[in-house]
XYZ file of C-alpha atoms in Angstrom:
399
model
C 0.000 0.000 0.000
C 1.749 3.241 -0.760
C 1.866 6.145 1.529
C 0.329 9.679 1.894
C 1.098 12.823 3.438
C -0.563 14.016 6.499
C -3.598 15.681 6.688
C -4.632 13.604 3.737
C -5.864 14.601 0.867
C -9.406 12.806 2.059
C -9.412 15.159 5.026
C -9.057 18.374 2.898
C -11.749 17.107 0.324
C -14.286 16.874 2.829
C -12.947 20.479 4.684
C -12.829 22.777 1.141
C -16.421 20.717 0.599
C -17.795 21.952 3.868
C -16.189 25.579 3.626
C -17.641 26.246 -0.127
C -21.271 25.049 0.837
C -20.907 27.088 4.075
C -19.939 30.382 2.358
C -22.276 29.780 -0.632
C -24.709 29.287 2.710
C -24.021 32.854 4.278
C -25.863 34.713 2.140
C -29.107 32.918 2.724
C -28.459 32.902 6.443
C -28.910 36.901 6.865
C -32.547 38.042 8.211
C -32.773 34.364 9.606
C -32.038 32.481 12.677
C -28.689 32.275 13.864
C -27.219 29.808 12.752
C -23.927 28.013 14.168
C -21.007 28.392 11.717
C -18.572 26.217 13.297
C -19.963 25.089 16.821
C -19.677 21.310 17.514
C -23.117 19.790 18.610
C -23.827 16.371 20.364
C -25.852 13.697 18.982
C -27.432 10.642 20.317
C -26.733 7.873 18.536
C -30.339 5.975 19.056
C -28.876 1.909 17.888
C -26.695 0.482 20.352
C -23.890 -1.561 18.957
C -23.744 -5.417 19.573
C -20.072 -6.821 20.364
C -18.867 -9.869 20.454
C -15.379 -10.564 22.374
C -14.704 -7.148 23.489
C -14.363 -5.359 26.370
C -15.436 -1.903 24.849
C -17.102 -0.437 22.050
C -17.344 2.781 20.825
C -18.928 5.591 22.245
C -23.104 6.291 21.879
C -22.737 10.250 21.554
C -20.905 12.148 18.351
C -19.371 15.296 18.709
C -19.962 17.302 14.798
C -19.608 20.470 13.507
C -22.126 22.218 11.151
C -19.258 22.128 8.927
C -18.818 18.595 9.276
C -22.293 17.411 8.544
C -22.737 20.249 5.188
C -19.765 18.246 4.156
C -21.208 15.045 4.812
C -24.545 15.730 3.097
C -23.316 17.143 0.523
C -21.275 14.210 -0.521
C -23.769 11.600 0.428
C -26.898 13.755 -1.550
C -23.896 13.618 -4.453
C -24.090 9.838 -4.208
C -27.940 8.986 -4.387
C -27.639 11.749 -7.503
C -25.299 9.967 -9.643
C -26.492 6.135 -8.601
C -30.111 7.348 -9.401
C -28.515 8.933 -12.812
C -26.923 5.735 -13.073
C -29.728 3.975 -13.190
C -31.602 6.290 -15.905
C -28.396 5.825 -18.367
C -28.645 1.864 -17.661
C -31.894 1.910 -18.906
C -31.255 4.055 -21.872
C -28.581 1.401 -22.967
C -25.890 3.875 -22.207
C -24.077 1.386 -19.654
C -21.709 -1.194 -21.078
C -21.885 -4.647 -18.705
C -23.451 -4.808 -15.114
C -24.275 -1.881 -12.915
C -24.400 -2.089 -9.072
C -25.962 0.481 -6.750
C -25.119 1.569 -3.611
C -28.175 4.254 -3.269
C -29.458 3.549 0.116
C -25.892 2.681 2.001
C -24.195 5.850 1.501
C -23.823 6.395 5.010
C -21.245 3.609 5.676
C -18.753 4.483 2.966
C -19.216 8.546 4.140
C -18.978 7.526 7.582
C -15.758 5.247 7.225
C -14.061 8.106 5.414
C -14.359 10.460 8.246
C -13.444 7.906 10.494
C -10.641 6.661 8.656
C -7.507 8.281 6.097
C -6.598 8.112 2.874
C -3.793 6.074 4.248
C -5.968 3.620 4.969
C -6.519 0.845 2.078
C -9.549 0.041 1.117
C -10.679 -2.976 -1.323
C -14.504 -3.922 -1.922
C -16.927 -5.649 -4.037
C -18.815 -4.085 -7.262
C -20.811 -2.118 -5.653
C -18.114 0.599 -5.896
C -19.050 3.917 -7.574
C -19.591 5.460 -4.244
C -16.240 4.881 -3.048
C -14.442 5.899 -6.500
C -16.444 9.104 -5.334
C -15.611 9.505 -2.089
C -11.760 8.774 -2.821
C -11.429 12.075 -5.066
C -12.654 10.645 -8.151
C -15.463 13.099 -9.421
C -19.178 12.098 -10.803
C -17.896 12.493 -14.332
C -15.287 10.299 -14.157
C -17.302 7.674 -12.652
C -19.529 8.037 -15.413
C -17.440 7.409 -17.886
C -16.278 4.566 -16.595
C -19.712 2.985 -16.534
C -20.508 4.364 -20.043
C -17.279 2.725 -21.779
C -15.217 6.246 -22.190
C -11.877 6.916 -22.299
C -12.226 9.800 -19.543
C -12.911 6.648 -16.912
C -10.276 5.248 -14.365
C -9.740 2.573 -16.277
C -9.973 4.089 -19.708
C -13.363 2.975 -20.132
C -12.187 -0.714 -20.270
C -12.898 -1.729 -16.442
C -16.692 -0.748 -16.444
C -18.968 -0.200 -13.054
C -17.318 -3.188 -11.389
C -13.995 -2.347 -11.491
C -13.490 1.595 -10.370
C -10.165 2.101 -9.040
C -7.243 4.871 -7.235
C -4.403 3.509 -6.148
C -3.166 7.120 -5.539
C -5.830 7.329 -2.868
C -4.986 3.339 -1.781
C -8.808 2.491 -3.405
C -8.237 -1.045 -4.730
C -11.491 -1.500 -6.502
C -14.032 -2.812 -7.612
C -13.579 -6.388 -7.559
C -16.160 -8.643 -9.653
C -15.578 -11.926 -8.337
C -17.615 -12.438 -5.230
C -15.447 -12.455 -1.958
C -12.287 -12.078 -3.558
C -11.412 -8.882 -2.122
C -11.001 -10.171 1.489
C -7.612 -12.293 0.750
C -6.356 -8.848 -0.984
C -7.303 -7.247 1.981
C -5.635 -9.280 4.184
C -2.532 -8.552 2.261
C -2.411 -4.875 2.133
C -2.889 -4.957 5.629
C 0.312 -7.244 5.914
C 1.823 -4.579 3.725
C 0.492 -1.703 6.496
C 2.034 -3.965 9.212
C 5.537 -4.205 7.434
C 5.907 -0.473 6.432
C 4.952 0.264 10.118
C 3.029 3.350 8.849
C 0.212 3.374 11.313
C -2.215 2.461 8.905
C -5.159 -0.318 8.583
C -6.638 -2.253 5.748
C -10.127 -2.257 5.192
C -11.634 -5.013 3.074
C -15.429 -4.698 2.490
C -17.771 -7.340 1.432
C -21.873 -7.987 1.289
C -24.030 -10.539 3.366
C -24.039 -12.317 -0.055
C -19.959 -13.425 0.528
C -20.088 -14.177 4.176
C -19.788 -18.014 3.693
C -17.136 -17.461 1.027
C -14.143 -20.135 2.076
C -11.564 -17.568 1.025
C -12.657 -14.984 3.713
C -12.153 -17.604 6.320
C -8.760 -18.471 5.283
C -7.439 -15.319 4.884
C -8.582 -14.372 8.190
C -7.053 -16.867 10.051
C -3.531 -15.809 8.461
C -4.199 -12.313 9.234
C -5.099 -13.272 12.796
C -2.063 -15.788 13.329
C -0.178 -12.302 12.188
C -1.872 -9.750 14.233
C -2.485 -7.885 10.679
C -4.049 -4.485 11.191
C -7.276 -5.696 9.025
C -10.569 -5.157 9.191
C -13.720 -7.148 7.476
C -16.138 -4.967 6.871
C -19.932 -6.944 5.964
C -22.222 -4.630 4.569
C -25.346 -6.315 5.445
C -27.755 -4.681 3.393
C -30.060 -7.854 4.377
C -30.065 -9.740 0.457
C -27.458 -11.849 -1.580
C -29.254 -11.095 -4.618
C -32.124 -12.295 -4.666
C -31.625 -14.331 -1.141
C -32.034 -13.413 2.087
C -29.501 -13.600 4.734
C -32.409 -15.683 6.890
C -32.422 -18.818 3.856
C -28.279 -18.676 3.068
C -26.578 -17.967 6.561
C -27.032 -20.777 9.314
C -25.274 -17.823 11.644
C -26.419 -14.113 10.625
C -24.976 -12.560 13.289
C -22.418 -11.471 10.619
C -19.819 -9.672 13.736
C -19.421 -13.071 15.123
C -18.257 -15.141 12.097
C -14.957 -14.300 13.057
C -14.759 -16.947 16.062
C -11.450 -16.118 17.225
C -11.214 -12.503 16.029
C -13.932 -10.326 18.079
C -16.551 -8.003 16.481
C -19.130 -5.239 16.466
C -22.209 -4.692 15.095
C -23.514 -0.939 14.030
C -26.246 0.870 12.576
C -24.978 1.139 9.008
C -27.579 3.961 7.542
C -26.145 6.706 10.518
C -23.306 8.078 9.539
C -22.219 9.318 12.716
C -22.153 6.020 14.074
C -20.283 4.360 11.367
C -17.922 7.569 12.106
C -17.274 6.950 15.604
C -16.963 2.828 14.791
C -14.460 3.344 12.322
C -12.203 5.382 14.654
C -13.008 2.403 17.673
C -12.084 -0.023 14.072
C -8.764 1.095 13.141
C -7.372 1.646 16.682
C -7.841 -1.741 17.037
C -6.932 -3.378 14.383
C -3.587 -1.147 14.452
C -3.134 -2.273 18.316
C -3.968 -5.100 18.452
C -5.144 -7.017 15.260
C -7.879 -7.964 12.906
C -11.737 -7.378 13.570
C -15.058 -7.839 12.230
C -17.398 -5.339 11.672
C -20.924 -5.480 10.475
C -22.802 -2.177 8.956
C -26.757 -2.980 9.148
C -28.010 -1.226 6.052
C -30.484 -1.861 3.107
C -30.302 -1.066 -0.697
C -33.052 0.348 -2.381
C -32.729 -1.228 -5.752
C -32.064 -4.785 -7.016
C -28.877 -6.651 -6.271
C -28.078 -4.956 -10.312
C -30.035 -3.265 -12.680
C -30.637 -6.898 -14.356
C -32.216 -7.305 -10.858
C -36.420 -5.364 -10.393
C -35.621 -5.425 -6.456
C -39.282 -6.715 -5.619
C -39.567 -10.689 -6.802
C -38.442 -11.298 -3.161
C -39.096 -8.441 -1.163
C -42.507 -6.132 -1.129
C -42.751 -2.315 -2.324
C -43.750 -1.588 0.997
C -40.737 -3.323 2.891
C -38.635 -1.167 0.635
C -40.367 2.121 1.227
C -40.812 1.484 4.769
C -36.940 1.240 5.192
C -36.605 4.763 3.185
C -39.242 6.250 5.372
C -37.922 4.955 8.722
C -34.205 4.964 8.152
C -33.206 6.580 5.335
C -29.163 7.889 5.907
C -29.069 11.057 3.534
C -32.870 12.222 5.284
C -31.261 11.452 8.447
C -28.240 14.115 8.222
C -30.835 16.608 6.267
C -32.914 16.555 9.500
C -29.964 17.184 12.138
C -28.877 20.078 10.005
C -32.190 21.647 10.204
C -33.631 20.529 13.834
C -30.581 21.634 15.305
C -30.504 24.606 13.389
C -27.192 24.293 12.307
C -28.729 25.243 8.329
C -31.811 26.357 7.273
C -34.513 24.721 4.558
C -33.365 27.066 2.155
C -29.524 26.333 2.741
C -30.205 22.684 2.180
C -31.973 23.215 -1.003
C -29.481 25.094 -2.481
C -26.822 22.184 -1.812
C -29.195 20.267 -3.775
C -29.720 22.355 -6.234
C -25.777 22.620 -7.150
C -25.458 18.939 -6.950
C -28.086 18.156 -9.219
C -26.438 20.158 -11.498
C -22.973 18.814 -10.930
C -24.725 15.473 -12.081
C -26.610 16.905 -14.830
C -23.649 18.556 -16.827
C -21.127 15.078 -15.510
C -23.952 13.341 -17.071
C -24.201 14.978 -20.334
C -20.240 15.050 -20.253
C -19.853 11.185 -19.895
C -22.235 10.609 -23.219
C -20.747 13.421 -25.029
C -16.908 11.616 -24.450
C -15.374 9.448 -26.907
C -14.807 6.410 -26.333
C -10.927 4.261 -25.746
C -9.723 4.266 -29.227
C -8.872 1.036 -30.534
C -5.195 1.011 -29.906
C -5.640 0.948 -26.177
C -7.132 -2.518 -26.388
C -3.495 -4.326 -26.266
C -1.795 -1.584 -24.646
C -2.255 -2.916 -20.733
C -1.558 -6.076 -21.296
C 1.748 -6.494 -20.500
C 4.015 -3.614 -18.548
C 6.516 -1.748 -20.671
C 5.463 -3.585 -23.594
C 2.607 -2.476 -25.991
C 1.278 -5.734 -28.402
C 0.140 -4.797 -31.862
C -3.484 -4.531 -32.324
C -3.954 -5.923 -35.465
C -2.621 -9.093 -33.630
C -6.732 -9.282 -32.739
C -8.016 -7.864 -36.110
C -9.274 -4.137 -34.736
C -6.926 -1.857 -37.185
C -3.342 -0.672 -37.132
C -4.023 1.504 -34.314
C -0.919 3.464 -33.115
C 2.672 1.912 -33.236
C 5.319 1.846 -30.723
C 4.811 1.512 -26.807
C 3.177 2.383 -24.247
C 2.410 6.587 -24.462
C-alpha cells in the first residue's frame, strides 16, 4: 500500500467541501435564525452496537460540527444523484456490462471516510461507484467509466465493477464475489511491514459471508496480528436471497470466532464515524476485527435485478421512510438549526447540477480508441493490435 502525506488529501476534500457550501450558505443565512457556523453539537446515537469478544465499544454520543455534517450531506446527496442517474443511463442502454448500486448505504462508505484516512486501504466488491467518489474521483469520471469512455479510471475498459485509485490506496471494484477479502488481508500485511500506522479495510456484502476464502485469509491475518478489518455490509439480500435462507449464523460480527466483532447501525453516519475510529485503533493495536454495517439497498442486487420478486414495495419504502441515511443528516442540520430549509436546497440544487452537466459530459466523451485494447496487457510492452483484427491503431509503446 503506498503512503500519503498528512492531513490527507481525504481530510481536505471533505474540509474545502464543507467551507464552499458554508460560504455559498451565508448569504441565505442573513434576516434568519442564527445559525452556528462552526460550533460542535452532540448527537445521540439511538442503535446500540452489539459486540462480540470485546471489552469496549465505541462511544453512543458524536461530537460534529455544522461544517462537518454540510460536508457530509453534501457528498452523500452527491451519491444517491449519480447512482439514481446511473440507473436512468442503464436503462437508456448507455451502460456497457453490469451496474451495481449503492443508493441507500451511503452512510457507511461517508462515515468510514471520516473515520478513517486516505492512508488507509480500502478494497470492496462491485458495488463501488460510491467509493471511486468519495476517494477524489469526481461524478464524471465515474460516469465514464460505466458508459465505456476513455475519460474513466480505467480508460473505459474496467466498467462499473472495477473503479479504481491507487493514488488514494482504493483497490477496486472487484467482480468476483469475496475475492477482495484475501487482498485485503494482504495490504494490511503490507500496512504492518511499512509500520506506517495504517489499517486495511476489506469490504464485502451478506451475499460473501460463507465465502471459504474470507475464512482463510482471516485466520492468516489473525495468526499475524495484521491491522485488518472485514467490513460486511449487510444490506439484508445476496441477490435475490435473504440472509435468513443462506446464513445458518447471521450474526455477521461473530463469524470471526477467534477474532472479536461489532455490530452498528450502518444507515447513521455518525455512528459508522465513531466505529471506524473504535475499528482502526484496534486493528492497528492489536489485530484484525469484524465489523458489520446494518443497512439496506433500495434497488435490485443490479439493474438486471427489479428489487421486488423477493421483497414487497412496501418493505422497501418502509426502510426509506424509517431509516433513510441522507434524510437522516438533512434533518440534524435543520432541527438543530445548524442550516436552514433554504440552505439545504441550495446544496441540492448545485449537486443536481454537478450530475446533470457530468452526465451529459460522460455521453458526449469518446470512447478508448482502438489502440488501447493491447496496450495494458503487458508492462513496458505495448502488443500490436492488429494481432486481434481491430486496425493498425498506433505503433510503438506504451504513451
Amino acid at each position: 500500500a503506498s503512503r500519503l502525506p498528512h492531513p490527507t488529501q481525504r481530510e481536505s476534500m471533505l474540509r474545502s467541501c464543507a467551507a464552499r457550501t458554508a460560504r455559498r450558505s451565508c448569504g441565505a443565512a442573513v434576516g434568519q435564525r442564527r445559525m452556528m457556523s462552526s460550533g460542535t453539537v452532540t448527537v445521540q446515537l439511538d442503535k446500540p452496537y452489539e459486540t462480540f469478544k470485546l471489552e469496549s465499544e465505541p462511544p453512543m454520543t458524536a461530537e460534529v460540527t455544522r461544517d462537518e455534517l454540510l460536508g457530509y450531506y453534501s457528498l452523500m446527496y452527491r451519491m444517491r444523484r449519480m447512482e439514481i442517474s446511473a440507473d436512468t443511463l442503464y436503462k437508456a442502454k448507455h451502460v456497457k456490462g453490469f451496474c451495481h448500486l449503492y443508493d441507500g448505504q451511503e452512510a457507511i462508505c461517508v462515515g468510514m471516510e471520516a473515520g478513517a484516512t486516505w492512508g488507509d486501504s480500502v478494497i470492496t466488491s462491485y458495488r463501488d461507484h460510491a467509493w471511486q467518489l468519495s476517494r477524489g474521483d469526481t461524478v464524471k469520471g465515474v460516469l465514464c467509466e460505466l458508459l465505456g469512455k476513455q475519460g474513466g479510471c480505467a480508460k473505459g475498459m474496467g466498467g462499473s465493477m472495477h473503479m479504481y485509485k491507487a493514488d488514494a490506496n482504493f483497490y477496486g471494484g472487484n467482480g468476483i464475489v469475496g475475492s477482495q477479502a484475501p487482498l485485503g488481508a494482504g495490504m494490511a500485511f503490507a500496512h504492518k511491514y511499512n509500520n506506517d500506522g495504517c489499517c486495511a479495510f476489506a469490504l464485502y456484502g451478506d451475499g460473501a459471508s460463507n465465502q471459504g476464502q474470507l475464512f482463510e485469509a482471516l485466520n492468516m491475518a489473525a495468526l499475524m496480528k495484521l491491522p485488518l478489518v472485514y467490513v460486511c455490509e449487510n444490506n439484508q439480500y445476496g441477490m435475490g436471497t435473504s440472509k435468513k435462507r443462506s446464513s445458518a449464523n447471521d450474526d455477521y460480527y461473530t463469524r470471526g470466532g477467534y477474532v472479536p466483532g461489532i455490530k452498528c447501525d450502518g444507515m447513521n453516519v455518525l455512528s459508522v464515524r465513531e466505529c471506524t475510529k473504535f475499528l482502526k485503533k484496534h486493528a492497528v493495536e492489536v489485530g484484525p476485527i469484524v465489523v458489520e454495517f446494518d443497512t439496506y439497498r433500495y434497488h435490485g442486487h443490479s439493474m438486471s435485478d427489479p428489487g421486488i420478486t423477493y421483497r414487497t414495495r412496501d418493505e422497501v419504502a418502509s426502510v426509506r421512510a424509517a431509516r433513510d441515511p441522507v434524510a437522516l443528516v438533512k434533518s440534524w442540520l435543520i432541527d438543530k438549526e445548524l442550516a436552514t430549509e433554504a440552505e439545504v436546497k441550495g446544496i441540492e440544487k448545485r449537486v443536481r447540477k454537478v450530475v446533470d452537466e457530468a452526465v451529459a459530459k460522460a455521453k458526449a466523451a469518446t470512447p478508448p480508441p482502438p489502440g488501447e485494447l493491447t496496450r495494458d496487457i503487458y508492462v513496458g510492452k505495448y502488443e500490436h493490435p492488429r494481432m486481434v483484427n481491430v486496425g493498425p491503431g498506433p505503433q510503438g509503446g506504451p504513451a
